[in-house]
mmCIF file of C-alpha atoms in Angstrom:
data_model
loop_
_atom_site.group_PDB
_atom_site.id
_atom_site.type_symbol
_atom_site.label_atom_id
_atom_site.label_comp_id
_atom_site.label_asym_id
_atom_site.label_seq_id
_atom_site.Cartn_x
_atom_site.Cartn_y
_atom_site.Cartn_z
ATOM 1 C CA MET A 1 93.111 138.957 -41.145
ATOM 2 C CA ASP A 2 94.882 135.682 -40.392
ATOM 3 C CA ILE A 3 98.081 137.292 -41.714
ATOM 4 C CA ILE A 4 97.766 140.239 -39.333
ATOM 5 C CA LEU A 5 96.865 137.853 -36.521
ATOM 6 C CA GLU A 6 99.972 135.735 -37.152
ATOM 7 C CA ILE A 7 102.218 138.808 -37.160
ATOM 8 C CA ALA A 8 100.624 140.140 -33.963
ATOM 9 C CA ASP A 9 100.948 136.739 -32.285
ATOM 10 C CA THR A 10 104.613 136.392 -33.163
ATOM 11 C CA LEU A 11 105.637 139.928 -32.263
ATOM 12 C CA ALA A 12 103.602 140.442 -29.110
ATOM 13 C CA LEU A 13 100.521 138.374 -28.318
ATOM 14 C CA ASP A 14 102.261 135.031 -27.770
ATOM 15 C CA ARG A 15 104.149 136.603 -24.887
ATOM 16 C CA VAL A 16 101.021 138.275 -23.521
ATOM 17 C CA TYR A 17 99.028 135.037 -23.449
ATOM 18 C CA SER A 18 102.014 133.134 -22.057
ATOM 19 C CA PHE A 19 102.255 135.612 -19.198
ATOM 20 C CA PHE A 20 98.559 135.670 -18.283
ATOM 21 C CA LEU A 21 97.634 132.092 -19.245
ATOM 22 C CA PRO A 22 100.835 130.019 -19.060
ATOM 23 C CA ALA A 23 100.891 126.441 -20.261
ATOM 24 C CA SER A 24 101.764 123.586 -17.918
ATOM 25 C CA PRO A 25 105.093 121.812 -18.598
ATOM 26 C CA SER A 26 103.264 118.874 -20.176
ATOM 27 C CA GLN A 27 101.307 121.153 -22.503
ATOM 28 C CA TYR A 28 104.457 122.994 -23.542
ATOM 29 C CA LEU A 29 106.248 119.693 -24.244
ATOM 30 C CA TYR A 30 103.275 118.434 -26.249
ATOM 31 C CA HIS A 31 103.299 121.552 -28.449
ATOM 32 C CA THR A 32 107.021 121.517 -29.116
ATOM 33 C CA LEU A 33 107.212 117.793 -29.868
ATOM 34 C CA LYS A 34 104.270 117.911 -32.234
ATOM 35 C CA ASN A 35 105.723 120.855 -34.142
ATOM 36 C CA ALA A 36 109.204 119.389 -34.196
ATOM 37 C CA THR A 37 108.008 116.119 -35.754
ATOM 38 C CA ALA A 38 105.199 117.394 -37.988
ATOM 39 C CA PRO A 39 106.205 117.239 -41.691
ATOM 40 C CA SER A 40 104.916 120.020 -43.944
ATOM 41 C CA PHE A 41 102.666 121.403 -41.234
ATOM 42 C CA PRO A 42 99.901 118.752 -41.323
ATOM 43 C CA SER A 43 96.577 119.218 -39.608
ATOM 44 C CA ILE A 44 96.063 117.369 -36.329
ATOM 45 C CA HIS A 45 92.836 115.660 -35.304
ATOM 46 C CA GLU A 46 93.339 113.996 -31.940
ATOM 47 C CA GLY A 47 91.175 111.148 -30.738
ATOM 48 C CA ALA A 48 89.966 110.341 -27.258
ATOM 49 C CA ASN A 49 93.482 109.549 -26.094
ATOM 50 C CA GLY A 50 95.020 112.835 -27.247
ATOM 51 C CA PRO A 51 94.750 116.312 -25.711
ATOM 52 C CA THR A 52 92.508 117.798 -28.402
ATOM 53 C CA GLN A 53 92.393 121.173 -26.681
ATOM 54 C CA PHE A 54 96.134 121.605 -27.377
ATOM 55 C CA ASN A 55 96.300 120.379 -30.969
ATOM 56 C CA TYR A 56 97.813 123.524 -32.438
ATOM 57 C CA ILE A 57 100.503 123.119 -35.076
ATOM 58 C CA TYR A 58 101.960 126.193 -36.748
ATOM 59 C CA GLU A 59 100.940 126.704 -40.348
ATOM 60 C CA PRO A 60 101.810 129.957 -42.175
ATOM 61 C CA ALA A 61 98.849 132.178 -42.945
ATOM 62 C CA SER A 62 100.357 133.070 -46.311
ATOM 63 C CA GLN A 63 102.947 131.616 -48.637
ATOM 64 C CA TYR A 64 104.214 135.157 -49.274
ATOM 65 C CA ILE A 65 105.010 136.081 -45.686
ATOM 66 C CA SER A 66 105.435 134.041 -42.537
ATOM 67 C CA LEU A 67 107.193 134.340 -39.194
ATOM 68 C CA ASN A 68 108.732 131.305 -37.575
ATOM 69 C CA PRO A 69 107.269 130.368 -34.195
ATOM 70 C CA THR A 70 109.225 131.301 -31.095
ATOM 71 C CA GLU A 71 109.403 129.609 -27.704
ATOM 72 C CA TRP A 72 106.479 131.791 -26.635
ATOM 73 C CA THR A 73 104.233 130.319 -29.322
ATOM 74 C CA TYR A 74 103.710 127.167 -27.229
ATOM 75 C CA SER A 75 103.942 128.695 -23.769
ATOM 76 C CA SER A 76 100.259 129.483 -23.251
ATOM 77 C CA SER A 77 97.374 127.234 -22.284
ATOM 78 C CA LEU A 78 95.412 128.997 -25.046
ATOM 79 C CA PRO A 79 97.017 127.975 -28.363
ATOM 80 C CA ARG A 80 96.858 130.299 -31.345
ATOM 81 C CA ASN A 81 93.984 128.414 -32.958
ATOM 82 C CA ASN A 82 91.728 128.653 -29.902
ATOM 83 C CA ILE A 83 88.533 130.408 -30.982
ATOM 84 C CA TYR A 84 88.287 132.489 -27.808
ATOM 85 C CA ARG A 85 91.873 133.641 -28.094
ATOM 86 C CA GLN A 86 91.408 134.490 -31.762
ATOM 87 C CA GLY A 87 88.261 136.480 -31.043
ATOM 88 C CA LEU A 88 89.870 138.407 -28.187
ATOM 89 C CA SER A 89 93.025 139.068 -30.196
ATOM 90 C CA LEU A 90 91.095 140.299 -33.214
ATOM 91 C CA PHE A 91 89.047 142.643 -31.039
ATOM 92 C CA PHE A 92 92.124 144.340 -29.607
ATOM 93 C CA ILE A 93 93.910 144.408 -32.973
ATOM 94 C CA VAL A 94 90.941 146.046 -34.708
ATOM 95 C CA TRP A 95 90.438 148.458 -31.818
ATOM 96 C CA PHE A 96 94.108 149.455 -31.695
ATOM 97 C CA PHE A 97 94.624 149.833 -35.438
ATOM 98 C CA GLY A 98 91.222 151.487 -35.831
ATOM 99 C CA LEU A 99 92.300 154.191 -33.392
ATOM 100 C CA VAL A 100 95.744 154.518 -35.008
ATOM 101 C CA LEU A 101 94.387 154.777 -38.562
ATOM 102 C CA TYR A 102 91.712 157.228 -37.463
ATOM 103 C CA PHE A 103 93.912 159.480 -35.385
ATOM 104 C CA VAL A 104 96.965 159.481 -37.696
ATOM 105 C CA PHE A 105 95.127 159.932 -40.990
ATOM 106 C CA ALA A 106 92.536 162.344 -39.603
ATOM 107 C CA SER A 107 95.240 164.418 -37.910
ATOM 108 C CA LEU A 108 97.332 164.589 -41.090
ATOM 109 C CA SER A 109 94.263 165.565 -43.086
ATOM 110 C CA TYR A 110 93.271 168.150 -40.493
ATOM 111 C CA VAL A 111 96.727 169.746 -40.445
ATOM 112 C CA PHE A 112 97.651 169.597 -44.130
ATOM 113 C CA VAL A 113 94.386 169.345 -46.108
ATOM 114 C CA PHE A 114 91.364 170.573 -44.162
ATOM 115 C CA ASP A 115 90.287 174.097 -45.076
ATOM 116 C CA LYS A 116 90.412 176.041 -41.807
ATOM 117 C CA THR A 117 88.058 178.704 -43.146
ATOM 118 C CA ALA A 118 85.320 176.241 -42.185
ATOM 119 C CA PHE A 119 85.743 177.541 -38.628
ATOM 120 C CA GLN A 120 84.027 180.721 -39.817
ATOM 121 C CA HIS A 121 80.992 178.869 -41.182
ATOM 122 C CA PRO A 122 77.828 179.815 -39.268
ATOM 123 C CA LYS A 123 77.035 176.120 -38.781
ATOM 124 C CA TYR A 124 80.366 175.152 -37.265
ATOM 125 C CA LEU A 125 79.836 173.924 -33.689
ATOM 126 C CA LYS A 126 81.356 174.997 -30.404
ATOM 127 C CA ASN A 127 84.233 172.655 -29.482
ATOM 128 C CA GLN A 128 83.427 170.640 -32.592
ATOM 129 C CA VAL A 129 86.766 168.849 -33.077
ATOM 130 C CA ARG A 130 86.817 167.784 -29.438
ATOM 131 C CA MET A 131 83.255 166.467 -29.694
ATOM 132 C CA GLU A 132 84.017 164.618 -32.933
ATOM 133 C CA ILE A 133 87.031 162.894 -31.379
ATOM 134 C CA ASN A 134 85.093 162.024 -28.218
ATOM 135 C CA GLN A 135 82.276 160.510 -30.278
ATOM 136 C CA ALA A 136 84.733 158.484 -32.369
ATOM 137 C CA PHE A 137 86.623 157.207 -29.331
ATOM 138 C CA LYS A 138 83.341 156.080 -27.755
ATOM 139 C CA ALA A 139 82.142 154.393 -30.952
ATOM 140 C CA ILE A 140 85.300 152.590 -32.087
ATOM 141 C CA PRO A 141 85.394 149.945 -29.289
ATOM 142 C CA LEU A 142 81.897 148.603 -30.022
ATOM 143 C CA MET A 143 82.428 148.888 -33.773
ATOM 144 C CA SER A 144 85.654 146.925 -33.264
ATOM 145 C CA LEU A 145 83.846 144.210 -31.307
ATOM 146 C CA LEU A 146 81.237 143.735 -34.035
ATOM 147 C CA THR A 147 83.897 143.883 -36.735
ATOM 148 C CA SER A 148 86.109 141.327 -34.974
ATOM 149 C CA MET A 149 83.220 138.847 -34.909
ATOM 150 C CA CYS A 150 83.023 139.025 -38.708
ATOM 151 C CA MET A 151 86.788 138.684 -39.000
ATOM 152 C CA LEU A 152 86.754 135.705 -36.641
ATOM 153 C CA ALA A 153 84.465 133.847 -39.035
ATOM 154 C CA GLU A 154 86.881 134.689 -41.841
ATOM 155 C CA VAL A 155 89.915 133.508 -39.864
ATOM 156 C CA ARG A 156 88.082 130.290 -38.966
ATOM 157 C CA GLY A 157 87.803 129.475 -42.667
ATOM 158 C CA TYR A 158 84.218 130.368 -43.536
ATOM 159 C CA SER A 159 85.046 133.012 -46.146
ATOM 160 C CA LYS A 160 86.217 132.733 -49.755
ATOM 161 C CA MET A 161 89.573 134.361 -49.016
ATOM 162 C CA TYR A 162 92.481 133.012 -51.014
ATOM 163 C CA ASP A 163 96.239 133.429 -50.679
ATOM 164 C CA SER A 164 98.087 132.526 -53.867
ATOM 165 C CA LEU A 165 97.313 134.609 -56.944
ATOM 166 C CA SER A 166 96.967 131.340 -58.839
ATOM 167 C CA GLU A 167 93.954 130.463 -56.669
ATOM 168 C CA ALA A 168 91.873 133.251 -58.231
ATOM 169 C CA PRO A 169 88.881 132.095 -60.321
ATOM 170 C CA PHE A 170 90.730 133.452 -63.373
ATOM 171 C CA SER A 171 93.952 135.456 -63.723
ATOM 172 C CA LEU A 172 92.278 138.807 -64.445
ATOM 173 C CA TYR A 173 90.237 138.470 -61.252
ATOM 174 C CA ASN A 174 93.271 139.536 -59.217
ATOM 175 C CA VAL A 175 92.807 142.976 -60.798
ATOM 176 C CA ILE A 176 89.051 143.300 -61.202
ATOM 177 C CA GLN A 177 88.373 142.264 -57.600
ATOM 178 C CA PHE A 178 89.187 145.866 -56.618
ATOM 179 C CA PRO A 179 86.583 147.703 -58.766
ATOM 180 C CA PHE A 180 84.157 144.846 -58.126
ATOM 181 C CA PHE A 181 84.565 145.321 -54.368
ATOM 182 C CA VAL A 182 84.009 149.072 -54.684
ATOM 183 C CA LEU A 183 80.870 148.743 -56.813
ATOM 184 C CA PHE A 184 79.354 145.950 -54.723
ATOM 185 C CA THR A 185 79.931 147.664 -51.383
ATOM 186 C CA ASP A 186 78.910 151.066 -52.748
ATOM 187 C CA PHE A 187 75.558 149.604 -53.836
ATOM 188 C CA LEU A 188 74.795 148.066 -50.445
ATOM 189 C CA ILE A 189 76.059 151.058 -48.456
ATOM 190 C CA TYR A 190 73.784 153.307 -50.490
ATOM 191 C CA TRP A 191 70.707 151.381 -49.355
ATOM 192 C CA ILE A 192 71.899 150.927 -45.779
ATOM 193 C CA HIS A 193 72.743 154.631 -45.494
ATOM 194 C CA ARG A 194 69.448 155.627 -47.046
ATOM 195 C CA GLY A 195 67.651 153.296 -44.637
ATOM 196 C CA LEU A 196 69.394 154.968 -41.709
ATOM 197 C CA HIS A 197 67.644 158.183 -42.714
ATOM 198 C CA HIS A 198 64.232 156.597 -42.217
ATOM 199 C CA PRO A 199 62.373 158.427 -39.434
ATOM 200 C CA LEU A 200 62.073 155.220 -37.379
ATOM 201 C CA VAL A 201 65.850 154.928 -36.906
ATOM 202 C CA TYR A 202 67.364 158.282 -37.882
ATOM 203 C CA LYS A 203 67.206 160.074 -34.533
ATOM 204 C CA THR A 204 68.450 157.039 -32.598
ATOM 205 C CA LEU A 205 71.232 155.795 -34.872
ATOM 206 C CA HIS A 206 72.230 158.247 -37.579
ATOM 207 C CA LYS A 207 71.609 161.665 -36.066
ATOM 208 C CA PRO A 208 74.852 161.576 -34.002
ATOM 209 C CA HIS A 209 76.818 161.626 -37.267
ATOM 210 C CA HIS A 210 74.668 164.425 -38.671
ATOM 211 C CA LYS A 211 75.452 166.566 -35.686
ATOM 212 C CA TRP A 212 78.333 167.804 -37.824
ATOM 213 C CA ILE A 213 76.836 170.101 -40.470
ATOM 214 C CA VAL A 214 80.312 171.309 -41.445
ATOM 215 C CA PRO A 215 82.442 168.219 -40.666
ATOM 216 C CA THR A 216 86.172 168.061 -40.127
ATOM 217 C CA PRO A 217 88.270 164.947 -40.855
ATOM 218 C CA PHE A 218 87.703 163.894 -37.240
ATOM 219 C CA ALA A 219 83.992 163.463 -38.018
ATOM 220 C CA SER A 220 84.851 160.538 -40.295
ATOM 221 C CA HIS A 221 84.434 157.950 -37.529
ATOM 222 C CA ALA A 222 82.191 159.979 -35.217
ATOM 223 C CA PHE A 223 79.157 157.693 -35.450
ATOM 224 C CA HIS A 224 76.762 155.898 -33.209
ATOM 225 C CA PRO A 225 78.614 152.533 -33.089
ATOM 226 C CA VAL A 226 75.693 150.548 -34.526
ATOM 227 C CA ASP A 227 75.402 153.074 -37.351
ATOM 228 C CA GLY A 228 79.123 152.839 -38.086
ATOM 229 C CA PHE A 229 79.074 149.044 -38.116
ATOM 230 C CA ALA A 230 75.885 148.874 -40.194
ATOM 231 C CA GLN A 231 77.532 150.871 -42.960
ATOM 232 C CA SER A 232 80.568 148.572 -42.836
ATOM 233 C CA ILE A 233 78.580 145.340 -43.206
ATOM 234 C CA PRO A 234 79.069 145.209 -47.018
ATOM 235 C CA TYR A 235 82.854 145.217 -46.536
ATOM 236 C CA HIS A 236 82.623 142.142 -44.312
ATOM 237 C CA LEU A 237 79.965 140.445 -46.414
ATOM 238 C CA PHE A 238 81.924 140.597 -49.676
ATOM 239 C CA PRO A 239 84.581 137.933 -48.862
ATOM 240 C CA PHE A 240 81.881 135.509 -47.732
ATOM 241 C CA LEU A 241 80.138 135.797 -51.102
ATOM 242 C CA PHE A 242 83.043 136.353 -53.497
ATOM 243 C CA PRO A 243 86.727 135.411 -53.633
ATOM 244 C CA LEU A 244 89.102 138.040 -52.258
ATOM 245 C CA GLN A 245 92.882 137.826 -52.038
ATOM 246 C CA LYS A 246 94.177 138.186 -48.483
ATOM 247 C CA PHE A 247 96.532 141.092 -49.092
ATOM 248 C CA ALA A 248 93.884 142.815 -51.214
ATOM 249 C CA TYR A 249 91.571 142.571 -48.196
ATOM 250 C CA ILE A 250 94.122 144.306 -45.958
ATOM 251 C CA ALA A 251 94.781 147.014 -48.565
ATOM 252 C CA LEU A 252 91.056 147.636 -49.019
ATOM 253 C CA PHE A 253 90.555 147.846 -45.243
ATOM 254 C CA VAL A 254 93.143 150.658 -45.070
ATOM 255 C CA PHE A 255 91.703 152.315 -48.192
ATOM 256 C CA ILE A 256 88.198 152.365 -46.703
ATOM 257 C CA ASN A 257 89.425 154.160 -43.592
ATOM 258 C CA PHE A 258 91.375 156.628 -45.714
ATOM 259 C CA TRP A 259 88.406 157.277 -48.001
ATOM 260 C CA THR A 260 86.077 157.867 -45.059
ATOM 261 C CA ILE A 261 88.418 160.621 -43.870
ATOM 262 C CA PHE A 262 88.882 161.985 -47.389
ATOM 263 C CA ILE A 263 85.187 162.682 -47.925
ATOM 264 C CA HIS A 264 85.067 164.682 -44.681
ATOM 265 C CA ASP A 265 88.148 166.846 -45.255
ATOM 266 C CA GLY A 266 86.386 169.876 -46.746
ATOM 267 C CA GLU A 267 88.697 170.155 -49.756
ATOM 268 C CA TYR A 268 86.841 169.733 -53.027
ATOM 269 C CA TYR A 269 89.414 168.359 -55.422
ATOM 270 C CA SER A 270 87.005 166.170 -57.343
ATOM 271 C CA ASN A 271 84.368 167.897 -59.436
ATOM 272 C CA SER A 272 83.428 164.608 -61.033
ATOM 273 C CA PRO A 273 79.907 163.511 -61.928
ATOM 274 C CA LEU A 274 80.899 159.948 -60.998
ATOM 275 C CA ILE A 275 83.064 160.148 -57.862
ATOM 276 C CA ASN A 276 81.346 160.759 -54.548
ATOM 277 C CA GLY A 277 84.082 162.964 -53.132
ATOM 278 C CA ALA A 278 84.175 165.511 -50.333
ATOM 279 C CA ALA A 279 81.986 167.985 -52.225
ATOM 280 C CA CYS A 280 79.188 165.440 -52.710
ATOM 281 C CA HIS A 281 79.419 164.383 -49.088
ATOM 282 C CA THR A 282 79.317 168.003 -47.975
ATOM 283 C CA MET A 283 75.951 168.230 -49.734
ATOM 284 C CA HIS A 284 74.831 165.245 -47.677
ATOM 285 C CA HIS A 285 75.833 166.804 -44.352
ATOM 286 C CA LEU A 286 74.270 170.128 -45.270
ATOM 287 C CA TYR A 287 71.060 168.887 -46.855
ATOM 288 C CA PHE A 288 70.654 165.405 -45.332
ATOM 289 C CA ASN A 289 68.556 163.577 -47.934
ATOM 290 C CA TYR A 290 70.997 163.510 -50.841
ATOM 291 C CA ASN A 291 74.173 161.690 -51.887
ATOM 292 C CA TYR A 292 73.989 158.542 -49.763
ATOM 293 C CA GLY A 293 76.690 156.740 -51.769
ATOM 294 C CA GLN A 294 80.148 156.056 -50.418
ATOM 295 C CA PHE A 295 82.416 155.916 -53.459
ATOM 296 C CA THR A 296 80.334 156.834 -56.506
ATOM 297 C CA THR A 297 77.240 158.814 -57.454
ATOM 298 C CA LEU A 298 75.908 155.930 -59.554
ATOM 299 C CA TRP A 299 73.310 154.605 -57.115
ATOM 300 C CA ASP A 300 72.211 158.103 -56.081
ATOM 301 C CA ARG A 301 71.562 158.913 -59.720
ATOM 302 C CA MET A 302 69.604 155.706 -60.208
ATOM 303 C CA GLY A 303 67.764 156.190 -56.893
ATOM 304 C CA GLY A 304 66.853 159.823 -57.554
ATOM 305 C CA SER A 305 68.831 161.135 -54.563
ATOM 306 C CA TYR A 306 71.789 162.719 -56.330
ATOM 307 C CA ARG A 307 72.472 166.394 -55.734
ATOM 308 C CA LYS A 308 75.201 168.078 -57.744
ATOM 309 C CA PRO A 309 77.592 170.056 -55.531
ATOM 310 C CA ASN A 310 77.241 173.815 -55.819
ATOM 311 C CA ASP A 311 79.628 175.217 -58.423
ATOM 312 C CA GLU A 312 80.741 177.804 -55.865
ATOM 313 C CA LEU A 313 82.440 175.053 -53.838
ATOM 314 C CA PHE A 314 85.116 174.585 -56.480
ATOM 315 C CA ASN A 315 86.237 178.198 -56.477
ATOM 316 C CA ARG A 316 88.304 179.194 -53.458
ATOM 317 C CA GLU A 317 86.973 182.753 -53.516
ATOM 318 C CA THR A 318 83.287 181.793 -53.585
ATOM 319 C CA LYS A 319 83.572 178.579 -51.550
ATOM 320 C CA SER A 320 83.820 180.483 -48.276
ATOM 321 C CA GLY A 321 81.873 183.514 -49.374
ATOM 322 C CA LYS A 322 79.246 185.022 -47.117
ATOM 323 C CA SER A 323 76.491 184.685 -49.721
ATOM 324 C CA GLU A 324 77.244 180.968 -50.251
ATOM 325 C CA TRP A 325 77.252 180.254 -46.532
ATOM 326 C CA GLU A 326 74.018 182.172 -46.002
ATOM 327 C CA LYS A 327 72.373 180.224 -48.825
ATOM 328 C CA GLN A 328 73.583 176.927 -47.342
ATOM 329 C CA SER A 329 72.433 177.869 -43.839
ATOM 330 C CA LYS A 330 68.986 178.986 -44.926
ATOM 331 C CA GLU A 331 68.228 175.757 -46.788
ATOM 332 C CA MET A 332 69.847 173.607 -44.117
ATOM 333 C CA GLU A 333 67.708 175.181 -41.374
ATOM 334 C CA LYS A 334 64.559 174.422 -43.338
ATOM 335 C CA ILE A 335 65.568 170.783 -43.875
ATOM 336 C CA VAL A 336 66.540 170.318 -40.220
ATOM 337 C CA GLN A 337 63.057 171.408 -39.199
ATOM 338 C CA GLU A 338 61.561 168.796 -41.520
ATOM 339 C CA VAL A 339 63.953 165.974 -40.530
ATOM 340 C CA GLU A 340 64.679 166.603 -36.864
ATOM 341 C CA GLY A 341 62.297 169.254 -35.625
ATOM 342 C CA GLU A 342 64.037 171.622 -33.224
ATOM 343 C CA ASP A 343 67.730 172.109 -33.921
ATOM 344 C CA ASP A 344 69.548 171.323 -30.663
ATOM 345 C CA ARG A 345 73.068 171.983 -31.944
ATOM 346 C CA GLY A 346 75.236 174.631 -30.319
ATOM 347 C CA TYR A 347 76.849 176.700 -33.057
ATOM 348 C CA LEU A 348 80.041 178.576 -32.342
ATOM 349 C CA ALA A 349 78.822 181.699 -34.123
ATOM 350 C CA ASP A 350 75.757 181.872 -31.839
ATOM 351 C CA GLY A 351 77.950 182.506 -28.813
ATOM 352 C CA LEU A 352 80.002 185.314 -30.317
ATOM 353 C CA PRO A 353 79.351 189.034 -29.854
ATOM 354 C CA LYS A 354 77.552 190.490 -32.844
ATOM 355 C CA GLY A 355 79.972 191.221 -35.662
ATOM 356 C CA LYS A 356 82.843 189.227 -34.166
ATOM 357 C CA LYS A 357 84.394 186.469 -36.255
ATOM 358 C CA VAL A 358 85.645 183.076 -35.116
ATOM 359 C CA GLN A 359 89.399 183.059 -34.561
#
């Protein structure tokens, strides 16, 4: 995230901090002189006679992309390497881009991919899309705060992130880090997700996400914030345990958000015994105690919690058939009684005159 932070600083945040927390003339002069005379961007460690709180010297976050400092870079009393500034900046960056990724990708999926016949499902909720968006917008700020704390530790140099491809443990690692990341995080998410279904925490933390029996793409981030962050912990843990190239980290961050929307879009492209796609995740929302994995079915198979998606889901004629929906509803109602007790959801079909369909 130091790359994203450098770009955000150069394009916008330097000016913001300069406006709200301007540097004194002496501080500004100190910054500019140090940077003007520093060869090859050396590190500065001031002694008792130097202003250690203003010892920032620009050093590119990556050898592949860098933006030269501007006059605003040294115009704030909080230099770029100040831990409080970095933490605050990361929080707003994650919050902003989290909302953008969620709303743009979920909206595109909703308009162009999501099967609108789901509105007719007897377990579709009244005002469901609005409630999903409201839940996501409430959850994302706290999830962003917790996420930014992990990213702050990474930016401060505590992770195993590397920049140059030559810094990889071995050349092939630049490729295998991607499947390795997926398998490692999928394994941990499986157990975290399964743990969130334990009766001691389910109703408090995970039930808000299971409000959506027939989810839309907007349900992808509609979590209790602690639940959402808990399931993201493996993504943040990986670079502290294993090497990860900086641009690979950014690409995987975007991919994770995209995948989370993909498995909630209601279109069942993947009828694979290995990939935990939208069909597998639909089984999880309908029947609760199956298919906890995020990317694959591997850990569900090994953990005895795999449930093969109904064959009817992969045929457009039977997918939305009355008999299939009635079968789903009957089993779902039985499981809800076992897991939650009384079902307090407000289904759209319940409020319609008898025989009238959802429009």
